[in-house]
Coordinates of C-alpha atoms in Angstrom, one line a residue:
X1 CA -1.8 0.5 33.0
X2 CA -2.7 -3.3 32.4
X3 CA -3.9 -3.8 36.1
X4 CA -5.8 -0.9 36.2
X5 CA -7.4 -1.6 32.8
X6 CA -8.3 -5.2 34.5
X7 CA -9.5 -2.9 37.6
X8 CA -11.9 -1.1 35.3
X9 CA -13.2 -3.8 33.3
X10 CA -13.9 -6.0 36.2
X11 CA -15.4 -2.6 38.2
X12 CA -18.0 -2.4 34.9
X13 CA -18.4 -5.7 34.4
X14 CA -19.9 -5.7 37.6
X15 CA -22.3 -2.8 36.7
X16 CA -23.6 -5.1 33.9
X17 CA -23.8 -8.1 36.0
X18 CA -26.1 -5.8 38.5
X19 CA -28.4 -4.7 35.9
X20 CA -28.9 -7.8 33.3
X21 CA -28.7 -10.9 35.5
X22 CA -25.7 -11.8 33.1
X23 CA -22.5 -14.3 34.6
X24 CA -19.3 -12.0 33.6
X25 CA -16.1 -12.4 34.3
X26 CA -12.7 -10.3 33.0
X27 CA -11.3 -11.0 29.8
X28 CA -8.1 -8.7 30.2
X29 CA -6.2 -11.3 31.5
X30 CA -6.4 -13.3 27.7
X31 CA -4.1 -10.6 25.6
X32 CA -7.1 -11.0 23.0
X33 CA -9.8 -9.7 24.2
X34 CA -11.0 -6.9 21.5
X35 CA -8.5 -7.8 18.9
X36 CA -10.8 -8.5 16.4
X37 CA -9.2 -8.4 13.6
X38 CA -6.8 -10.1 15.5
X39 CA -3.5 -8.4 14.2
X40 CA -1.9 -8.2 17.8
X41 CA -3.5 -4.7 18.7
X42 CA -6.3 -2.9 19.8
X43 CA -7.6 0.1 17.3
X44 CA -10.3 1.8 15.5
X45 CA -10.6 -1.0 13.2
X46 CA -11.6 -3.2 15.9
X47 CA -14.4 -1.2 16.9
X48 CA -15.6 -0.9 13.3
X49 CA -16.0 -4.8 13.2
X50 CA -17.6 -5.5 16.5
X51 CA -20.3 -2.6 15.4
X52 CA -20.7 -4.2 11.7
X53 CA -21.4 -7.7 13.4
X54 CA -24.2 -6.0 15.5
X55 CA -25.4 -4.2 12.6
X56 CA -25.6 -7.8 11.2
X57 CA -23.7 -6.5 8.3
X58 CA -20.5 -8.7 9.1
X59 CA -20.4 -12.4 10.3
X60 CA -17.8 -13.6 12.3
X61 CA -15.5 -16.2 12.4
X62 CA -14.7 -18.4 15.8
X63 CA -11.6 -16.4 16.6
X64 CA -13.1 -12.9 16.0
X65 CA -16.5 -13.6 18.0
X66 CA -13.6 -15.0 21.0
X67 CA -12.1 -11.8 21.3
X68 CA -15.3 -9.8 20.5
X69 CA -16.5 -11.1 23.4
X70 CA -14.8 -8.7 25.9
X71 CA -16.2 -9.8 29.2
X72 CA -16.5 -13.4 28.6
X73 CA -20.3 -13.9 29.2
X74 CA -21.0 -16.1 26.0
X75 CA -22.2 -13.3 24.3
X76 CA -21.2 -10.3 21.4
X77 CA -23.7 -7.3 22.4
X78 CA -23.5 -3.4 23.2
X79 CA -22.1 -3.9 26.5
X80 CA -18.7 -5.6 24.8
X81 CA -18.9 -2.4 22.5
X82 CA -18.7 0.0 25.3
X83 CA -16.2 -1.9 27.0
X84 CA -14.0 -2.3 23.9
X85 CA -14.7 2.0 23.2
X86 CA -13.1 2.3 26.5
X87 CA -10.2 0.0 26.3
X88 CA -9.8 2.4 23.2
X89 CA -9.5 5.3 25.0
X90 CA -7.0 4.2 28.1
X91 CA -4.8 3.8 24.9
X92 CA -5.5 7.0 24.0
X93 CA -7.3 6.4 21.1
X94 CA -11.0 8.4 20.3
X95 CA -13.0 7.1 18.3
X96 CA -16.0 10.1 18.0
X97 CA -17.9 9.1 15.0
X98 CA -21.3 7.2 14.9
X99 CA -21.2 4.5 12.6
X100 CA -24.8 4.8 10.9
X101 CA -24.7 1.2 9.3
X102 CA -27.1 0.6 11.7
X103 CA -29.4 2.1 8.9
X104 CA -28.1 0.1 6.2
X105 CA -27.9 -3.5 5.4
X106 CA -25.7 -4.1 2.4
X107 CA -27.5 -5.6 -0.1
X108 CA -26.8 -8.0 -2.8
X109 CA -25.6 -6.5 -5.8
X110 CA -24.7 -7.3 -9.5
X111 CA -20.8 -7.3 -10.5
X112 CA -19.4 -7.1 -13.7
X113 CA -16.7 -9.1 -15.2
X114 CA -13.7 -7.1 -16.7
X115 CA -14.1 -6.9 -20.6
X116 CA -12.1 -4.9 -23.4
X117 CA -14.4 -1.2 -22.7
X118 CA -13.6 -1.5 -19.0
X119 CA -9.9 -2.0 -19.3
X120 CA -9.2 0.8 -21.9
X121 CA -11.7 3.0 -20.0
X122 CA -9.4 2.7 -16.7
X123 CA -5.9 2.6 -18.4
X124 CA -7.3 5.8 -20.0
X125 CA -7.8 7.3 -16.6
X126 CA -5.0 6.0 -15.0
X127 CA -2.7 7.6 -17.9
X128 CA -4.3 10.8 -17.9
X129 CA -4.2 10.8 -14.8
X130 CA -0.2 10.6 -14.4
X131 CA 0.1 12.5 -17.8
X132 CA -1.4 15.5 -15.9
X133 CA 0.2 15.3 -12.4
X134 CA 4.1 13.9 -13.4
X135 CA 6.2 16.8 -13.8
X136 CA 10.1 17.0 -15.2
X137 CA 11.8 17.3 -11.9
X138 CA 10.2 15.3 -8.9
X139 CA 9.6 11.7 -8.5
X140 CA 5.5 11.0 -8.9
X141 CA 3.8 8.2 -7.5
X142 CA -0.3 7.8 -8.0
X143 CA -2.4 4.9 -7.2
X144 CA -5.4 5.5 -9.7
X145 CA -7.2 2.5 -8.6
X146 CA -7.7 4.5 -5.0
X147 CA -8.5 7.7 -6.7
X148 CA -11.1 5.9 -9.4
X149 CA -12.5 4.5 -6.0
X150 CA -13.2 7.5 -4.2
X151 CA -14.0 9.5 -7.4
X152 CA -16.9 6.9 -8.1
X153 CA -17.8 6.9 -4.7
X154 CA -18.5 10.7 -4.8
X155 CA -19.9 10.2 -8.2
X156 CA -22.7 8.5 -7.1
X157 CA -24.3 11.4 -5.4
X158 CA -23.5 13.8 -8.5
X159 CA -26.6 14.8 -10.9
X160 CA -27.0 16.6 -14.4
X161 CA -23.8 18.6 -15.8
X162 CA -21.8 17.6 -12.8
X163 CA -22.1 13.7 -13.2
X164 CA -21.6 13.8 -16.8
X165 CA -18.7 15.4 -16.5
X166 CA -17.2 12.6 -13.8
X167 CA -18.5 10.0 -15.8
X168 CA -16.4 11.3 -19.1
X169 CA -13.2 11.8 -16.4
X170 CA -13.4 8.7 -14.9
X171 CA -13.2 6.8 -18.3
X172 CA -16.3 7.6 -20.3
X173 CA -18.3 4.3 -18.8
X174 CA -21.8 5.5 -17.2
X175 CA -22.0 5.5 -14.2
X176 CA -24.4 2.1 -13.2
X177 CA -21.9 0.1 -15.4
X178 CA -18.9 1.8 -13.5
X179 CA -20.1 0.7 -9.6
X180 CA -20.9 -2.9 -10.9
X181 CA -17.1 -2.9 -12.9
X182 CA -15.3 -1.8 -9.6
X183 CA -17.5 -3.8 -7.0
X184 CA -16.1 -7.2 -9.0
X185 CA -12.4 -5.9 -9.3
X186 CA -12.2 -4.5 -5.3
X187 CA -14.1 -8.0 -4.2
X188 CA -11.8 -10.3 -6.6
X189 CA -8.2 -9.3 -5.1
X190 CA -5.8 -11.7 -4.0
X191 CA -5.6 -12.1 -0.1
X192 CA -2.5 -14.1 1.0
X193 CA 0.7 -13.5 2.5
X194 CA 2.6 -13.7 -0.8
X195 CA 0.3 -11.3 -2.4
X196 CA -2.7 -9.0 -1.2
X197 CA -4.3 -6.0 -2.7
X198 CA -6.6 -4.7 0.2
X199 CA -9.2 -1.8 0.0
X200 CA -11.1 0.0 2.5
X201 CA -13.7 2.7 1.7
X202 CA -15.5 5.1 4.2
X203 CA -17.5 8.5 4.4
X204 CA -17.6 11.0 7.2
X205 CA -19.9 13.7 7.4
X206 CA -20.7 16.7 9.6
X207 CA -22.4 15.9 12.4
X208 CA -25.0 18.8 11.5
X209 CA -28.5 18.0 10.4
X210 CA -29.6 22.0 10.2
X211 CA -26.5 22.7 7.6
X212 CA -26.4 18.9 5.9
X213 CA -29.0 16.1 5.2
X214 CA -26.8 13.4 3.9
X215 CA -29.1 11.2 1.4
X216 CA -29.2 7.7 2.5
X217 CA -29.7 6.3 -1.0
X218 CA -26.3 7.8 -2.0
X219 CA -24.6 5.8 1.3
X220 CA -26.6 2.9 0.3
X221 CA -25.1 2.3 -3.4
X222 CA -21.9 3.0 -1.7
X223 CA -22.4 0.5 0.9
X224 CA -23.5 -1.9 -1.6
X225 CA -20.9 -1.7 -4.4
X226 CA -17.8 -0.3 -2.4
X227 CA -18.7 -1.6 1.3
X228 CA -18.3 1.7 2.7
X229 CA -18.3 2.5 6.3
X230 CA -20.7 5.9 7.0
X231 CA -19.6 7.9 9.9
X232 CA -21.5 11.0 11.8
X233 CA -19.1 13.2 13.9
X234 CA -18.2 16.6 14.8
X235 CA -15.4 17.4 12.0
X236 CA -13.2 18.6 14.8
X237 CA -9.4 17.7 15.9
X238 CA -11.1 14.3 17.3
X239 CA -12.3 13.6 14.1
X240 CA -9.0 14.6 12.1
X241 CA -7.5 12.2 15.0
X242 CA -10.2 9.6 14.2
X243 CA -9.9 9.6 9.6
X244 CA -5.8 9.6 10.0
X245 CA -6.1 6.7 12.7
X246 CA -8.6 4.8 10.1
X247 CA -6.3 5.5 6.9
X248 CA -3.5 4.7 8.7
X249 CA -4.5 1.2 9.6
X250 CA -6.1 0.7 6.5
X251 CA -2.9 1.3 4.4
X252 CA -0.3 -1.1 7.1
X253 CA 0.5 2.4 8.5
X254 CA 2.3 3.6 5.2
X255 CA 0.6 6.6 5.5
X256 CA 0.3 7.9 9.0
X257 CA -0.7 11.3 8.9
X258 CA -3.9 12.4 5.6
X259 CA -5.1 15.6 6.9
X260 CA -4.0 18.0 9.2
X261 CA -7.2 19.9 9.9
X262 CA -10.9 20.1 8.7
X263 CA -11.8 23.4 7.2
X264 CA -14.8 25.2 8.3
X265 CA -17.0 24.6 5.4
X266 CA -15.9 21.4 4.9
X267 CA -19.0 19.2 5.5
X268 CA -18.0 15.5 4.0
X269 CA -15.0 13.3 3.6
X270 CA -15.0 10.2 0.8
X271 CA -12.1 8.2 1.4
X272 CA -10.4 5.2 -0.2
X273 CA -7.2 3.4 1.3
X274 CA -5.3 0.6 -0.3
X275 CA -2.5 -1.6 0.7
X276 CA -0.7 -3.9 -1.8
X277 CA 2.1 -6.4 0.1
X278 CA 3.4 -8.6 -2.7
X279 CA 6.9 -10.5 -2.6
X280 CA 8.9 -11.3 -5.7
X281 CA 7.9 -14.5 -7.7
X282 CA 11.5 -15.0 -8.0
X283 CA 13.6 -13.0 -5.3
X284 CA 16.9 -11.4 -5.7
X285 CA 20.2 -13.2 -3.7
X286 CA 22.8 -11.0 -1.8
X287 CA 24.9 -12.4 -4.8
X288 CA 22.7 -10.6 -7.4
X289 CA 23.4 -6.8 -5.4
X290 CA 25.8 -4.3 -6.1
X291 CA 25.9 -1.0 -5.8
X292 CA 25.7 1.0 -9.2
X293 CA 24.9 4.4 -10.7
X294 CA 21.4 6.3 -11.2
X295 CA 21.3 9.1 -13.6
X296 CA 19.3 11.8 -12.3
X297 CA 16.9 13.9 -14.6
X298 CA 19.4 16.7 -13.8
X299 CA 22.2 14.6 -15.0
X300 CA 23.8 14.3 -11.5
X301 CA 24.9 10.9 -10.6
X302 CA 23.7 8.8 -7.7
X303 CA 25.2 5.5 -6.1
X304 CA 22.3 3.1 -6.0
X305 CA 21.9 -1.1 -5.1
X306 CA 20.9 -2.3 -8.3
X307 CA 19.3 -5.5 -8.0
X308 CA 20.3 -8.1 -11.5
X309 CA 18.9 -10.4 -12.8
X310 CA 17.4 -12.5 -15.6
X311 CA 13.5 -12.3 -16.2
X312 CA 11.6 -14.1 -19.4
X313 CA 9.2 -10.8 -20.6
X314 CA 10.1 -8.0 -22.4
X315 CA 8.2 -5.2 -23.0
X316 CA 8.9 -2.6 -26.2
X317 CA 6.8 0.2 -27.9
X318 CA 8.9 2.4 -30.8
X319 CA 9.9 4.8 -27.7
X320 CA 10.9 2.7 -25.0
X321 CA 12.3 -0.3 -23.6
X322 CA 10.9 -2.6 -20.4
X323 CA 9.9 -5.4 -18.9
X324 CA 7.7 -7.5 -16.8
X325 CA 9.1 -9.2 -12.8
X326 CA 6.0 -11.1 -11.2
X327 CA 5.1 -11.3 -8.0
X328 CA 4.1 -14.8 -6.6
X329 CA 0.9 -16.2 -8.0
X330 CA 1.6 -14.2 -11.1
X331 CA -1.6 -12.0 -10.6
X332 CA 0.2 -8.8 -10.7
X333 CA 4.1 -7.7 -11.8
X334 CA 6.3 -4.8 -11.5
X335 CA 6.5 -3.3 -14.9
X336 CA 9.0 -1.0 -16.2
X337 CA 9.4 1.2 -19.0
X338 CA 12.5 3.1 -20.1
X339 CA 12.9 5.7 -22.4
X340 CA 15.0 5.5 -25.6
X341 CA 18.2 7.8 -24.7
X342 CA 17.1 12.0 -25.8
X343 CA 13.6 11.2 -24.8
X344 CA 12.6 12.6 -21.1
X345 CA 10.2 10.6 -19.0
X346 CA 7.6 13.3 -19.3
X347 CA 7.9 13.5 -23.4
X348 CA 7.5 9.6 -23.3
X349 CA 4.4 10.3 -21.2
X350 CA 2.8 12.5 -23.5
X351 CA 3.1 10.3 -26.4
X352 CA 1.3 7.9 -25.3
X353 CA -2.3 6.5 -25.7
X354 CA -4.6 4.3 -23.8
X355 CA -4.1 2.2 -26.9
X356 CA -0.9 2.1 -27.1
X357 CA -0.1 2.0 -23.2
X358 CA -2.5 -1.2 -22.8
X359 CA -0.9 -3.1 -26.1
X360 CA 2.7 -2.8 -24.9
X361 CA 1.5 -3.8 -21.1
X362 CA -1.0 -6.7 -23.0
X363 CA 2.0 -7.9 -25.1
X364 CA 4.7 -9.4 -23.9
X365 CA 7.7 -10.9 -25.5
X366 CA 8.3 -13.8 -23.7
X367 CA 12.4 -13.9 -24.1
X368 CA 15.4 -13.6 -21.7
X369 CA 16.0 -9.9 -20.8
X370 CA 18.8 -8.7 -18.6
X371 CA 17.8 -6.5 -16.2
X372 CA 18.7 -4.3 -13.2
X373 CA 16.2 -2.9 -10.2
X374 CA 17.8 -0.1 -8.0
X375 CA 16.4 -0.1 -4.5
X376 CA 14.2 2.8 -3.6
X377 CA 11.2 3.7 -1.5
X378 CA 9.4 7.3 -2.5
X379 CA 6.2 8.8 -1.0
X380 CA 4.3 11.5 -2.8
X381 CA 1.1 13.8 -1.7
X382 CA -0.3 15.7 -3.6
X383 CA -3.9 17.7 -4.6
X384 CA -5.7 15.9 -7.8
X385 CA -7.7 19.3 -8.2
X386 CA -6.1 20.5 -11.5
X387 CA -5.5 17.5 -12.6
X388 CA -9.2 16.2 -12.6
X389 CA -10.4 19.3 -13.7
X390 CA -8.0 19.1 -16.7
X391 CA -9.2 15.5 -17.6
X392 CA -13.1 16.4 -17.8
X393 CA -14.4 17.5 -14.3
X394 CA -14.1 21.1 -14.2
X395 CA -17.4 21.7 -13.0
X396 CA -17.5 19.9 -9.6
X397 CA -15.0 22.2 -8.3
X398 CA -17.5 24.8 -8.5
X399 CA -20.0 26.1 -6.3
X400 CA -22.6 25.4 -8.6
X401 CA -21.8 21.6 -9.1
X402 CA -24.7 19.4 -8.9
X403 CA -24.0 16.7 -6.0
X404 CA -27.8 17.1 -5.0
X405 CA -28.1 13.2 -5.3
X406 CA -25.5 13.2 -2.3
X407 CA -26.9 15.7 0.1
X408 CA -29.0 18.8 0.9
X409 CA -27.2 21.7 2.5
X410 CA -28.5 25.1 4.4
X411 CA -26.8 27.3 1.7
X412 CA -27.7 25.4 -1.1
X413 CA -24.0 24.4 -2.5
X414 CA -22.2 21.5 -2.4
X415 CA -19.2 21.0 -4.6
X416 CA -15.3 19.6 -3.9
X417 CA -13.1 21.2 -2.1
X418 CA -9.9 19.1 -3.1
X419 CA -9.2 15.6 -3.9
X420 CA -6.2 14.9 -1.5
X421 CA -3.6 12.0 -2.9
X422 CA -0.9 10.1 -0.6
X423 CA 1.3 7.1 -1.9
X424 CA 4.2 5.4 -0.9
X425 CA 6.5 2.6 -1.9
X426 CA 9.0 0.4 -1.0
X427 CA 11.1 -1.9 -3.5
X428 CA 13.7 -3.8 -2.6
X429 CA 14.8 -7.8 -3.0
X430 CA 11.8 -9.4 -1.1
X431 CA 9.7 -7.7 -3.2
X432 CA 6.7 -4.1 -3.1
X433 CA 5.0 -2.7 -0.4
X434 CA 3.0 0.1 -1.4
X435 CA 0.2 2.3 0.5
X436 CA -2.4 4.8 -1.0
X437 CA -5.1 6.7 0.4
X438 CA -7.5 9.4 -1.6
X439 CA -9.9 11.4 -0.1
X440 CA -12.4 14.2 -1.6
X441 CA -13.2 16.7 0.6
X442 CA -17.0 17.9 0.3
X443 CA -17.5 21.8 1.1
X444 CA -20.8 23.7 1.7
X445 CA -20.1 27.4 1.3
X446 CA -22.2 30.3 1.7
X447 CA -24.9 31.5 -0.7
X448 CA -23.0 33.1 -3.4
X449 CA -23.0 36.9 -3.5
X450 CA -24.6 38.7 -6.7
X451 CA -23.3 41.9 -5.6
X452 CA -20.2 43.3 -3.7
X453 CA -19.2 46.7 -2.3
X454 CA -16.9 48.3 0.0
X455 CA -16.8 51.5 1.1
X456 CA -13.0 51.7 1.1
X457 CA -12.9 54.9 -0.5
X458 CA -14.6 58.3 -0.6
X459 CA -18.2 58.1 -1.1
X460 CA -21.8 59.9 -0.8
X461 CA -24.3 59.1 1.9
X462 CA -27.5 59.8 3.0
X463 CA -30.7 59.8 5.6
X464 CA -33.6 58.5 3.3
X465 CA -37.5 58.9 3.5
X466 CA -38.4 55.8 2.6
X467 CA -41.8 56.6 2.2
X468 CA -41.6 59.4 -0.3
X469 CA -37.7 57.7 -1.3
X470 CA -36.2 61.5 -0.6
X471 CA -32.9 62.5 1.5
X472 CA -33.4 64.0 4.3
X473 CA -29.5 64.2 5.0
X474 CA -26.9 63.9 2.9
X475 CA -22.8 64.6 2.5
X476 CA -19.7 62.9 1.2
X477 CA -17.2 60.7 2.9
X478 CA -13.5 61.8 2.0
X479 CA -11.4 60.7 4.5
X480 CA -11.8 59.3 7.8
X481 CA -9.3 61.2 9.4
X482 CA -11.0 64.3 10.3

């Protein structure tokens, strides 16, 4: 496969020699050549890059323009773009959607710093947001940082009713303040190999101007404030292959598979995917495992390894117990909470407040605290539609939403579909790796009907004059079996 990629390349690099004068020689040979974002393989990802630099919407550094430039001639154009497409596709990989950040230059936008109403405004969403998807007998695991970015994302091209309601689901912060709140706390994460909180944002959209005319002031903002990638394509299998590969590599391949098919009348995709990779501030010695027991919710029993040992900040509200372990660098820390014995998980949940909830996490006790860790790993999916709806948003599940500052559409309706939720995480004595990816699925449906009937059971007919409205035949329908 390697020789006759090197066979190929040289063959087209020849073609390009022939038509632009240019000096080109093979890069195959290097083991680099289109790793752009130079993690040891070739993907979507890479492609994404080399078509942001051309854009002029991405610098890059020495090592990236290097392997950018597949054919070695000294310089980053289309031609390395084809040839990188088609590396892409002896691995198998498609990559069918038109990146249209050729149309938009991100522009320089306004942040906000985190103050007292943004931090109650999110840890109100975040707990509603668990309060209404936990339930008393499987594990639940929600990332509601990737959900409040693809929420606002999709916000942005809501109008009226419909972005009212989002806005009072999604915290109660308008809008404008919300986009310049979340463009400082995505662009302010660490980014090292002790601790990194990454986030990637994109929006697909039916290739399909008759049925949908996307606005391009809604993918502007979220260009801007999100640095989301806009993609045109078919919404066929290639594009189901193309929005799992992207999720997939932008969550470390914790979640491989979103979607398993695109729905007719689906016409839009917003998607958010998030990686955090963080290793303990203080990890846990072979010395400090043993195995132990977990209690199920059931009361069954479970053998567990329960990691020990002694951290310096306790956490206590009147119905529960916790405490904080960092990670290195200190920006962020497991925390756990556990219910006072006769109080379920799920009654702890719904006694709580965004008040409450952000003064035990904002206070502390800095003490010695015993504690044990089991081991676990979980992944959860599930739809946020009733949830959401629940917490505020009712409307933009229905066909008469308002998402006209998003799009125009042939039947006139635009509303969500479902709000799709994947998580997973790992904990065990190096530390947490944890994946997420949200997307919100944009559906155009037919006009709605005012009317219905069915002649599914006996009825009168007849052959009408329309010009003087009189029957010129008529009879009854009884049964079709004579």
């Amino acid at each position: 496969m390697k020789l006759m990629k090197q066979k190929w390349i040289a063959a087209l690099s020849a073609v390009v020699l022939s038509v632009t004068g240019l000096p080109v020689c093979s890069a195959a040979a290097s083991g680099t050549a289109g790793d752009i974002n130079l993690d040891g393989n070739l993907s979507i990802s890479d492609a994404v890059l080399m078509q942001r630099y051309l854009l002029n919407t991405r610098n890059f550094t020495q090592e990236e323009w290097l392997a950018a430039d597949m054919n070695e001639d000294k310089t980053v154009n289309a031609f390395d773009l084809s040839l990188l497409k088609h590396a892409l596709l002896e691995k198998g990989i498609v990559f069918d959607a038109e990146d249209l950040l050729r149309n938009l230059v991100s522009r320089d936008v306004a942040g906000a710093e985190a103050d007292d109403d943004f931090v109650l405004a999110q840890t109100d969403f975040a707990l509603s947001l668990l309060q209404h998807t936990a339930e008393n007998d499987q594990n639940t695991l929600i990332s509601p940082y990737s959900v409040m970015q693809a929420l606002a994302m999709t916000a942005n091209g809501a109008n009226g009713e419909t972005k009212a309601e989002m806005e009072t689901a999604l915290g109660g912060l308008p809008l404008d303040e919300l986009n310049e709140y979340l463009y400082t706390q995505r662009t302010s994460q660490p980014d090292s190999d002790s601790c990194k909180l990454l986030t990637a944002n994109s929006i697909w959209y039916r290739d399909d101007a008759e049925r949908l005319q996307v606005s391009q002031d809604f993918l502007q903002t979220n260009t801007d404030y999100y640095d989301a990638a806009a993609y045109s394509a078919p919404f066929d299998d290639s594009t189901v292959r193309d929005i799992n590969s992207w999720i997939a590599k932008n969550t470390d391949y914790m979640i491989p598979k979103m979607i398993e098919e695109l729905d007719p009348a689906t016409v839009m995709c917003l998607i958010n995917a998030v990686t955090f990779d963080a290793k303990w501030q203080s990890p846990y010695f072979e010395n400090q495992i043993s195995d132990g027991t977990f209690t199920a919710y059931d009361g069954s029993t479970q053998t567990v390894e329960m990691m020990y040992s002694d951290e310096y900040y306790y956490l206590e509200d009147e119905n529960a117990t916790g405490f904080y372990k960092y990670y290195e660098g200190g920006r962020y820390a497991f925390a756990a909470l556990l219910p006072n014995e006769g109080i379920t998980v799920t009654e702890y949940l719904d006694g709580l407040t965004p008040e409450s909830l952000h003064e035990t996490l904002a206070s502390p006790e800095r003490t010695s605290v015993i504690t044990g860790l089991p081991k676990f790993s979980c992944d959860y999916g599930n739809s946020l539609n009733e949830a959401l709806a629940a917490m505020g948003m009712p409307g933009a599940f229905e066909p008469t939403a308002d998402f006209s500052n998003m799009a125009d559409t042939a039947s006139g309706l635009l509303y969500i579909g479902d709000v799709l939720h994947k998580t997973h995480i790992d904990v065990d004595e190096n530390g947490t790796r944890a994946g997420a990816a949200t997307v919100v699925m944009m559906e155009a449906g037919c006009a709605p009907i005012g009317h219905e009937v069915v002649l599914d059971r006996p009825f009168v007919y007849c052959i009408v004059d329309t010009e003087t409205s009189l029957p010129v035949f008529m009879g009854t329908m009884l049964s079709m079996a004579e």
